[in-house]
Amino acid sequence: MGSTDGGMGVVPAMVSERLGLPAVTLGSEVTVDGQTVRIRRDGDTASETIEGTLPLVLSVSDQANEPRYPSFKGIMAAKSKPVDQVAVADLGLDAGQVGWAGARQEIVEVVPAEERQAGEKIEDDGEAHVRIIQFLEQLKVI
Amino acid sequence: MATTWVLAEAQDGKVATITLELLAKARDLGDVAAFYGGGDADAIAATLGAHGASKVYATGDLGDVLAGVPVAAAMAAQIESGDTPDLILFGTTYDGRDVAGRLSVKLDRPVTTNNTDLSVEGDAVVTTEPIFGGTMIVRTKVTGGAPHLVLVRPKSFAAEESVSGGRGLGSAEKYEMVESLAKLLKGAPGASRAIVDAGWVPYSHQVGQTGKVVKPSVYIALGISGATQHMVGMKGSKNIIAINKDAEAPIFSIADLGVVGDVHKVVPKLIEALQARG
C-alpha cells in the first residue's frame, strides 16, 4: 500500500515497469495457487478479482493481513544479521539521479494542518437526543 | 495557460466522480484533453466533452486487462510523437497509481501523489499534500519539466450527511441503527475499519485512511473511538457529532458535539424523535 506518511503507492508500478513484469497492485486479499496469483481489491461500487502469472510484482493494502509481531528471539537474531551496503556507483547510477537532485522536487513549505478543537461535551442523562436535535436544527440539517 | 490531460476513468459506462473533479480543476488551468482507456468510448467522450475536455484520446476497450500497462504505453506513444501536455492529472485510484507509476518510469519524470490542490508556476507545478494522517501540509515544487505527473486525492464521495458506526455498536445487527439514522438525515451510512474487517459491512462503507475521505456538513460517529486511521477520513467534515460511552475516546477531541453515553440508548431515542418530526 502507500506508506502511512506520504501515502504514495506508486512504487510497485514503477518497479514492475523497470523489470518488465506485470503487476497486480493493492490487493486486500491474496492467494497463490501454483503459478497463479489472485488478489481481490475493493472499490466504491464493485470488488475486483485479478489474476496474474508468476513472476510478477505484487503489492497489498494494509487489509491483506494482521502484521505479525516478531518474537524476542527473532528481534535478537536480527541484530546480528549482515547488512549489505551498496554505493550509488555500484548500481551504475550517477549521483545526480538519486536523492534530492534526482527527485526534481523541492519542498517549499511544511506547515501544521489546522487542528480541530473539541466542542461541547455532555453526559447522556437520558435526554442527550434532545440536544442532538437542537444541534442539527442550528445547522439547518433538519 | 497550461495544457492538461486528465486520465479518465469509468465504471459501468459512467464517468467516475474523480474524473469530473479533475476536469473541473484542469479547466481552471487552461486547455483540457481527456485520456480514456476502456469501452463505450463514444458515450464516455460525450460526458467528458460536456465537462470541459476539448479533445478525448481513447485507447479502445481493454478487455480484462488492467489499465496500467496499455494506457501508460498509449500515453507515452502520444507524447513521444510530439504531442506533449504540460500536466497530466490522475486520481489517486488503483488505475491512476498504476498508469502514473509506469508513465513516470517511461518518461523519466517525477510523480507526486495524494494531492489536494495544485497550481502551475512558470515551468513548475506546485502541489499541496496532507501527510502524517493529515496533521501536516506539504507544498512541493516539481521541476522535472513537462509533462508533470500529478495524482489528486478524490475529495469525497458526496457532500451528503454521513452517519458511521464502529465497534461500539456491539454486533452486526445493530448497524441497522446507522442505516436508519442516515436515511432520516438523507445521508450515507459509513463505517470504521474495525467493523469492515469484522465483516459486518462491506468495504465500500469504510471511512478512513484506506477507505473514503468524506467531508459532509455533518458527520455522526456512533460507537467509534476515533483511531487515527478513521479520523483521517472524516476530520474534514464541517461538523462532527460523536456518541461513545468511553469519555476518554479520542473522537471527542475533534467532535463539535460529544455525547458520553450508550449508543443503544441515545440513538433509538434520536431516531424516534426524528421520525416524530416527519
Short mmCIF file of C-alpha atoms in Angstrom, two decimals:
data_model
loop_
_atom_site.label_atom_id
_atom_site.label_comp_id
_atom_site.label_asym_id
_atom_site.label_seq_id
_atom_site.Cartn_x
_atom_site.Cartn_y
_atom_site.Cartn_z
CA MET A 1 0.00 0.00 0.00
CA GLY A 2 1.01 3.60 0.16
CA SER A 3 3.28 4.45 3.05
CA THR A 4 1.38 5.82 6.04
CA ASP A 5 3.27 9.13 5.90
CA GLY A 6 3.13 10.17 2.25
CA GLY A 7 0.70 7.51 1.05
CA MET A 8 2.09 7.31 -2.49
CA GLY A 9 1.50 3.70 -3.54
CA VAL A 10 3.07 4.10 -6.99
CA VAL A 11 6.42 2.41 -6.40
CA PRO A 12 5.20 -1.15 -7.21
CA ALA A 13 4.02 0.04 -10.65
CA MET A 14 7.38 1.79 -11.17
CA VAL A 15 9.36 -1.30 -10.18
CA SER A 16 7.31 -3.58 -12.44
CA GLU A 17 7.76 -1.17 -15.35
CA ARG A 18 11.55 -1.24 -14.84
CA LEU A 19 11.60 -5.02 -14.53
CA GLY A 20 9.27 -5.53 -17.48
CA LEU A 21 6.96 -7.61 -15.32
CA PRO A 22 3.21 -7.48 -14.84
CA ALA A 23 1.92 -6.05 -11.58
CA VAL A 24 -1.16 -6.74 -9.52
CA THR A 25 -1.44 -3.94 -7.02
CA LEU A 26 -3.06 -3.08 -3.72
CA GLY A 27 -4.68 -6.43 -3.00
CA SER A 28 -6.69 -6.69 0.19
CA GLU A 29 -6.68 -10.49 -0.09
CA VAL A 30 -4.03 -12.62 -1.78
CA THR A 31 -3.93 -16.30 -2.73
CA VAL A 32 -1.24 -18.15 -4.64
CA ASP A 33 -2.09 -21.35 -6.49
CA GLY A 34 0.87 -22.83 -8.37
CA GLN A 35 1.95 -20.16 -10.85
CA THR A 36 -1.26 -18.14 -10.44
CA VAL A 37 -1.57 -15.21 -8.05
CA ARG A 38 -5.08 -13.99 -7.32
CA ILE A 39 -5.93 -10.79 -5.47
CA ARG A 40 -9.16 -9.10 -4.50
CA ARG A 41 -9.42 -5.36 -4.24
CA ASP A 42 -12.47 -3.38 -3.28
CA GLY A 43 -13.80 -0.24 -4.86
CA ASP A 44 -16.77 2.02 -4.27
CA THR A 45 -19.18 0.09 -6.42
CA ALA A 46 -17.56 -3.28 -7.00
CA SER A 47 -14.85 -5.67 -5.90
CA GLU A 48 -12.34 -6.82 -8.49
CA THR A 49 -10.65 -10.19 -8.59
CA ILE A 50 -7.41 -10.03 -10.54
CA GLU A 51 -5.21 -12.91 -11.62
CA GLY A 52 -1.64 -12.86 -12.78
CA THR A 53 1.00 -15.44 -13.59
CA LEU A 54 4.34 -15.58 -11.80
CA PRO A 55 6.77 -13.89 -12.00
CA LEU A 56 5.04 -10.63 -11.19
CA VAL A 57 5.16 -7.66 -8.82
CA LEU A 58 2.54 -7.84 -6.08
CA SER A 59 1.53 -5.06 -3.70
CA VAL A 60 -1.02 -5.27 -0.93
CA SER A 61 -3.10 -2.91 1.18
CA ASP A 62 -2.99 -2.85 4.97
CA GLN A 63 -6.10 -5.04 4.92
CA ALA A 64 -4.28 -8.04 3.45
CA ASN A 65 -3.26 -9.35 6.88
CA GLU A 66 -2.63 -8.59 10.52
CA PRO A 67 1.08 -7.84 10.94
CA ARG A 68 2.89 -10.50 12.93
CA TYR A 69 4.93 -9.24 15.83
CA PRO A 70 8.45 -10.67 15.88
CA SER A 71 9.41 -12.91 18.76
CA PHE A 72 12.04 -11.76 21.23
CA LYS A 73 14.34 -14.42 19.78
CA GLY A 74 13.71 -13.03 16.29
CA ILE A 75 14.47 -9.47 17.39
CA MET A 76 17.75 -10.58 18.97
CA ALA A 77 18.70 -12.65 15.91
CA ALA A 78 18.01 -9.66 13.62
CA LYS A 79 20.74 -7.67 15.40
CA SER A 80 23.44 -9.99 14.13
CA LYS A 81 22.23 -10.25 10.53
CA PRO A 82 24.61 -8.87 7.89
CA VAL A 83 23.74 -5.54 6.28
CA ASP A 84 24.95 -5.12 2.71
CA GLN A 85 25.87 -1.55 1.85
CA VAL A 86 25.64 -0.61 -1.80
CA ALA A 87 27.16 2.60 -3.15
CA VAL A 88 25.34 4.62 -5.84
CA ALA A 89 28.21 3.93 -8.25
CA ASP A 90 27.88 0.16 -7.65
CA LEU A 91 24.39 0.39 -9.14
CA GLY A 92 25.68 2.12 -12.26
CA LEU A 93 23.93 5.35 -11.29
CA ASP A 94 25.10 8.92 -11.31
CA ALA A 95 24.87 10.92 -8.05
CA GLY A 96 22.57 13.38 -9.86
CA GLN A 97 19.99 10.64 -10.43
CA VAL A 98 19.35 9.97 -6.76
CA GLY A 99 18.45 11.91 -3.62
CA TRP A 100 17.19 15.48 -3.89
CA ALA A 101 18.97 16.11 -7.20
CA GLY A 102 17.26 13.12 -8.79
CA ALA A 103 13.89 13.87 -7.25
CA ARG A 104 13.50 17.11 -9.19
CA GLN A 105 11.26 18.27 -6.39
CA GLU A 106 11.70 20.91 -3.78
CA ILE A 107 9.71 21.07 -0.56
CA VAL A 108 8.51 24.66 -0.49
CA GLU A 109 6.93 24.51 2.95
CA VAL A 110 5.67 22.18 5.63
CA VAL A 111 3.04 23.61 7.95
CA PRO A 112 0.85 22.02 10.60
CA ALA A 113 -2.70 21.42 9.40
CA GLU A 114 -5.37 23.43 11.14
CA GLU A 115 -6.31 21.49 14.26
CA ARG A 116 -9.88 20.73 15.10
CA GLN A 117 -10.92 21.76 18.56
CA ALA A 118 -13.14 19.78 20.85
CA GLY A 119 -16.52 21.45 21.22
CA GLU A 120 -19.31 20.83 23.67
CA LYS A 121 -19.25 17.54 25.56
CA ILE A 122 -22.26 16.28 27.51
CA GLU A 123 -23.08 13.19 29.57
CA ASP A 124 -26.22 11.37 28.49
CA ASP A 125 -28.80 11.81 31.23
CA GLY A 126 -31.48 10.17 29.13
CA GLU A 127 -32.16 13.40 27.21
CA ALA A 128 -29.00 13.73 25.08
CA HIS A 129 -31.03 13.14 21.91
CA VAL A 130 -32.82 16.45 22.55
CA ARG A 131 -29.52 18.31 22.45
CA ILE A 132 -28.53 16.50 19.24
CA ILE A 133 -31.82 17.51 17.61
CA GLN A 134 -31.20 21.14 18.66
CA PHE A 135 -27.68 20.98 17.23
CA LEU A 136 -28.96 19.60 13.89
CA GLU A 137 -31.61 22.33 13.83
CA GLN A 138 -28.97 25.02 14.37
CA LEU A 139 -27.07 23.61 11.39
CA LYS A 140 -30.30 23.61 9.40
CA VAL A 141 -29.78 19.93 8.58
CA ILE A 142 -33.32 19.18 9.77
CA MET B 1 -2.13 28.79 -19.98
CA ALA B 2 -1.30 25.15 -19.49
CA THR B 3 -2.46 22.16 -21.49
CA THR B 4 -3.65 19.41 -19.20
CA TRP B 5 -4.55 15.80 -19.85
CA VAL B 6 -6.84 14.04 -17.42
CA LEU B 7 -6.79 10.26 -17.05
CA ALA B 8 -10.50 9.46 -17.42
CA GLU B 9 -11.94 6.52 -15.50
CA ALA B 10 -15.38 5.00 -15.85
CA GLN B 11 -17.40 2.29 -14.18
CA ASP B 12 -20.37 0.57 -15.82
CA GLY B 13 -20.39 3.12 -18.61
CA LYS B 14 -20.45 6.07 -16.23
CA VAL B 15 -17.61 8.59 -15.85
CA ALA B 16 -16.11 8.41 -12.35
CA THR B 17 -16.66 11.32 -9.95
CA ILE B 18 -12.91 11.80 -9.50
CA THR B 19 -12.57 12.31 -13.27
CA LEU B 20 -15.16 15.09 -13.20
CA GLU B 21 -13.31 16.71 -10.27
CA LEU B 22 -10.05 16.57 -12.24
CA LEU B 23 -11.68 18.06 -15.34
CA ALA B 24 -13.05 20.95 -13.26
CA LYS B 25 -9.57 21.63 -11.84
CA ALA B 26 -7.92 21.32 -15.26
CA ARG B 27 -10.38 23.80 -16.79
CA ASP B 28 -9.13 26.43 -14.34
CA LEU B 29 -5.58 25.87 -15.60
CA GLY B 30 -6.18 26.12 -19.37
CA ASP B 31 -6.86 23.68 -22.22
CA VAL B 32 -8.10 20.23 -21.27
CA ALA B 33 -7.94 16.88 -23.02
CA ALA B 34 -9.00 13.55 -21.55
CA PHE B 35 -7.25 10.22 -21.99
CA TYR B 36 -9.56 7.25 -21.71
CA GLY B 37 -8.76 3.55 -21.72
CA GLY B 38 -11.89 1.40 -21.89
CA GLY B 39 -15.12 0.58 -23.63
CA ASP B 40 -18.14 2.76 -24.56
CA ALA B 41 -15.71 5.44 -25.69
CA ASP B 42 -18.28 7.47 -27.66
CA ALA B 43 -20.69 7.85 -24.75
CA ILE B 44 -17.85 8.48 -22.30
CA ALA B 45 -16.31 11.08 -24.63
CA ALA B 46 -19.63 12.95 -24.79
CA THR B 47 -19.67 13.27 -21.00
CA LEU B 48 -16.00 14.24 -20.87
CA GLY B 49 -16.66 16.88 -23.53
CA ALA B 50 -19.62 18.25 -21.60
CA HIS B 51 -17.28 18.67 -18.61
CA GLY B 52 -14.67 20.66 -20.49
CA ALA B 53 -12.47 18.24 -22.45
CA SER B 54 -11.82 19.75 -25.89
CA LYS B 55 -10.27 16.51 -27.08
CA VAL B 56 -10.52 12.87 -25.97
CA TYR B 57 -7.83 10.29 -26.64
CA ALA B 58 -9.25 6.77 -26.47
CA THR B 59 -7.32 3.51 -26.45
CA GLY B 60 -10.35 1.31 -27.18
CA ASP B 61 -11.73 -1.46 -24.99
CA LEU B 62 -9.04 -3.02 -22.80
CA GLY B 63 -10.94 -6.24 -22.24
CA ASP B 64 -9.97 -7.93 -18.99
CA VAL B 65 -6.56 -6.26 -18.72
CA LEU B 66 -5.69 -3.71 -16.02
CA ALA B 67 -5.25 -0.14 -17.34
CA GLY B 68 -1.65 0.29 -16.11
CA VAL B 69 0.30 -1.23 -18.98
CA PRO B 70 -1.79 -0.36 -22.07
CA VAL B 71 -2.81 3.16 -21.02
CA ALA B 72 0.69 4.19 -19.91
CA ALA B 73 2.02 2.84 -23.22
CA ALA B 74 -0.60 4.77 -25.23
CA MET B 75 0.12 7.99 -23.33
CA ALA B 76 3.89 7.58 -23.77
CA ALA B 77 3.47 6.90 -27.51
CA GLN B 78 1.36 10.03 -27.95
CA ILE B 79 3.91 12.11 -26.05
CA GLU B 80 6.84 10.64 -27.97
CA SER B 81 5.06 11.57 -31.23
CA GLY B 82 5.46 15.21 -30.15
CA ASP B 83 2.03 15.83 -28.61
CA THR B 84 3.04 16.74 -25.06
CA PRO B 85 0.81 18.31 -22.41
CA ASP B 86 2.23 20.48 -19.61
CA LEU B 87 0.48 18.45 -16.99
CA ILE B 88 -1.24 15.08 -16.62
CA LEU B 89 -3.74 14.66 -13.78
CA PHE B 90 -4.64 11.29 -12.32
CA GLY B 91 -6.97 10.34 -9.48
CA THR B 92 -5.32 8.64 -6.52
CA THR B 93 -7.08 5.41 -7.52
CA TYR B 94 -5.93 1.88 -8.38
CA ASP B 95 -5.64 2.62 -12.09
CA GLY B 96 -4.39 6.19 -11.55
CA ARG B 97 -1.48 4.90 -9.47
CA ASP B 98 -0.63 2.12 -11.93
CA VAL B 99 -0.71 4.32 -15.02
CA ALA B 100 1.16 7.22 -13.40
CA GLY B 101 3.85 4.98 -11.90
CA ARG B 102 4.56 3.30 -15.23
CA LEU B 103 4.47 6.57 -17.17
CA SER B 104 6.86 8.13 -14.64
CA VAL B 105 9.41 5.44 -15.48
CA LYS B 106 8.79 5.54 -19.24
CA LEU B 107 9.18 9.33 -19.44
CA ASP B 108 11.69 9.72 -16.60
CA ARG B 109 9.52 12.27 -14.81
CA PRO B 110 8.82 12.62 -11.10
CA VAL B 111 5.32 11.97 -9.81
CA THR B 112 3.55 13.45 -6.79
CA THR B 113 0.55 11.77 -5.23
CA ASN B 114 -2.37 12.27 -2.90
CA ASN B 115 -2.56 15.99 -3.59
CA THR B 116 -5.47 18.10 -2.52
CA ASP B 117 -4.53 21.09 -4.66
CA LEU B 118 -2.07 22.24 -7.29
CA SER B 119 -1.03 25.32 -9.21
CA VAL B 120 1.15 25.98 -12.24
CA GLU B 121 4.01 28.41 -11.58
CA GLY B 122 6.02 29.04 -14.73
CA ASP B 123 7.65 25.77 -15.79
CA ALA B 124 6.97 24.18 -12.42
CA VAL B 125 3.95 22.75 -10.71
CA VAL B 126 3.37 23.35 -7.01
CA THR B 127 1.34 20.66 -5.27
CA THR B 128 -0.31 20.58 -1.86
CA GLU B 129 -0.46 17.32 0.04
CA PRO B 130 -1.51 16.39 3.57
CA ILE B 131 0.89 13.93 5.24
CA PHE B 132 1.16 12.06 8.55
CA GLY B 133 -2.56 11.37 8.68
CA GLY B 134 -3.44 14.91 7.67
CA THR B 135 -1.64 16.59 10.57
CA MET B 136 0.88 18.37 8.34
CA ILE B 137 0.50 20.06 4.97
CA VAL B 138 3.38 19.92 2.48
CA ARG B 139 3.77 22.14 -0.55
CA THR B 140 6.14 20.73 -3.17
CA LYS B 141 7.58 22.41 -6.24
CA VAL B 142 8.12 19.91 -9.04
CA THR B 143 10.63 20.91 -11.68
CA GLY B 144 11.06 17.78 -13.82
CA GLY B 145 9.81 19.51 -16.98
CA ALA B 146 6.66 18.78 -18.97
CA PRO B 147 4.65 16.70 -18.65
CA HIS B 148 4.28 16.95 -14.88
CA LEU B 149 2.56 13.91 -13.38
CA VAL B 150 0.24 14.76 -10.52
CA LEU B 151 -2.15 12.47 -8.65
CA VAL B 152 -5.08 14.10 -6.88
CA ARG B 153 -6.97 12.60 -3.99
CA PRO B 154 -10.69 12.12 -4.53
CA LYS B 155 -12.28 14.84 -2.42
CA SER B 156 -15.28 13.00 -1.13
CA PHE B 157 -17.89 10.57 -2.34
CA ALA B 158 -20.62 13.10 -1.76
CA ALA B 159 -21.37 16.22 0.20
CA GLU B 160 -24.35 14.44 1.76
CA GLU B 161 -24.58 13.90 5.51
CA SER B 162 -22.79 10.87 6.82
CA VAL B 163 -23.56 8.55 9.75
CA SER B 164 -20.93 5.95 10.61
CA GLY B 165 -20.83 3.09 13.04
CA GLY B 166 -17.98 1.39 14.85
CA ARG B 167 -17.28 -1.48 17.19
CA GLY B 168 -19.27 0.23 19.93
CA LEU B 169 -22.42 -0.91 18.15
CA GLY B 170 -21.69 -4.32 19.65
CA SER B 171 -22.93 -6.52 16.81
CA ALA B 172 -23.60 -6.54 13.07
CA GLU B 173 -27.38 -6.44 13.59
CA LYS B 174 -27.09 -3.07 15.34
CA TYR B 175 -25.70 -1.48 12.17
CA GLU B 176 -29.38 -1.08 11.26
CA MET B 177 -29.39 1.95 13.62
CA VAL B 178 -26.71 3.59 11.49
CA GLU B 179 -28.68 2.98 8.30
CA SER B 180 -31.94 4.25 9.80
CA LEU B 181 -30.34 7.44 11.09
CA ALA B 182 -28.52 8.03 7.80
CA LYS B 183 -31.80 7.60 5.92
CA LEU B 184 -33.62 10.06 8.16
CA LEU B 185 -30.89 12.64 7.50
CA LYS B 186 -30.86 11.79 3.77
CA GLY B 187 -27.24 10.80 4.15
CA ALA B 188 -24.93 7.89 3.53
CA PRO B 189 -24.03 5.15 6.03
CA GLY B 190 -20.34 4.67 6.77
CA ALA B 191 -18.18 2.50 8.97
CA SER B 192 -14.90 2.28 10.84
CA ARG B 193 -12.30 -0.17 9.63
CA ALA B 194 -12.86 -2.39 12.67
CA ILE B 195 -16.36 -3.41 11.66
CA VAL B 196 -15.43 -3.75 7.99
CA ASP B 197 -12.62 -6.14 8.98
CA ALA B 198 -15.11 -7.95 11.21
CA GLY B 199 -17.31 -8.49 8.15
CA TRP B 200 -20.34 -6.55 9.49
CA VAL B 201 -20.48 -4.25 6.43
CA PRO B 202 -18.74 -4.20 3.02
CA TYR B 203 -15.54 -2.29 2.38
CA SER B 204 -17.38 0.29 0.26
CA HIS B 205 -18.69 1.71 3.58
CA GLN B 206 -15.26 2.24 5.10
CA VAL B 207 -14.28 5.78 6.03
CA GLY B 208 -10.62 6.35 6.79
CA GLN B 209 -7.08 6.17 5.53
CA THR B 210 -7.69 3.06 3.41
CA GLY B 211 -11.32 3.87 2.76
CA LYS B 212 -13.11 7.00 1.75
CA VAL B 213 -12.32 10.55 2.73
CA VAL B 214 -15.61 12.33 3.39
CA LYS B 215 -16.37 15.98 4.06
CA PRO B 216 -20.08 16.24 4.80
CA SER B 217 -21.64 19.18 6.60
CA VAL B 218 -22.50 16.82 9.46
CA TYR B 219 -20.72 13.59 10.36
CA ILE B 220 -22.21 11.47 13.13
CA ALA B 221 -19.94 8.84 14.68
CA LEU B 222 -21.74 6.10 16.60
CA GLY B 223 -19.64 3.89 18.84
CA ILE B 224 -16.44 4.91 17.09
CA SER B 225 -13.48 5.51 19.41
CA GLY B 226 -11.53 7.51 16.84
CA ALA B 227 -8.46 5.59 15.68
CA THR B 228 -6.13 7.81 13.62
CA GLN B 229 -6.90 5.53 10.64
CA HIS B 230 -10.55 6.58 10.87
CA MET B 231 -10.14 10.25 11.79
CA VAL B 232 -8.03 10.90 8.67
CA GLY B 233 -11.13 10.08 6.64
CA MET B 234 -13.64 12.33 8.37
CA LYS B 235 -11.97 15.19 10.20
CA GLY B 236 -12.53 17.46 7.21
CA SER B 237 -16.28 17.33 7.96
CA LYS B 238 -17.79 20.73 8.76
CA ASN B 239 -19.46 19.47 11.93
CA ILE B 240 -18.88 16.30 13.90
CA ILE B 241 -21.23 14.69 16.41
CA ALA B 242 -19.89 11.72 18.37
CA ILE B 243 -21.68 9.33 20.69
CA ASN B 244 -19.48 6.97 22.66
CA LYS B 245 -19.68 5.54 26.16
CA ASP B 246 -15.96 5.99 26.80
CA ALA B 247 -15.49 9.61 27.93
CA GLU B 248 -11.79 9.35 27.06
CA ALA B 249 -12.34 8.24 23.43
CA PRO B 250 -10.11 10.25 21.06
CA ILE B 251 -13.09 11.03 18.81
CA PHE B 252 -14.24 13.58 21.42
CA SER B 253 -11.12 15.67 20.82
CA ILE B 254 -12.45 16.61 17.37
CA ALA B 255 -16.21 16.49 17.99
CA ASP B 256 -18.24 19.70 17.94
CA LEU B 257 -20.89 17.92 19.98
CA GLY B 258 -19.76 14.93 22.02
CA VAL B 259 -22.22 12.77 23.89
CA VAL B 260 -20.82 10.44 26.52
CA GLY B 261 -23.43 7.73 26.53
CA ASP B 262 -24.59 4.38 25.27
CA VAL B 263 -25.41 4.39 21.55
CA HIS B 264 -28.04 1.72 22.21
CA LYS B 265 -29.92 4.15 24.45
CA VAL B 266 -29.30 7.51 22.75
CA VAL B 267 -29.71 6.54 19.09
CA PRO B 268 -33.12 4.83 19.26
CA LYS B 269 -34.48 7.92 21.04
CA LEU B 270 -32.87 10.16 18.42
CA ILE B 271 -34.37 8.09 15.59
CA GLU B 272 -37.78 8.16 17.27
CA ALA B 273 -37.63 11.93 17.74
CA LEU B 274 -36.62 12.49 14.10
CA GLN B 275 -39.39 10.19 12.88
CA ALA B 276 -41.91 12.09 15.02
CA ARG B 277 -40.94 15.28 13.18
CA GLY B 278 -42.00 13.55 9.95
#
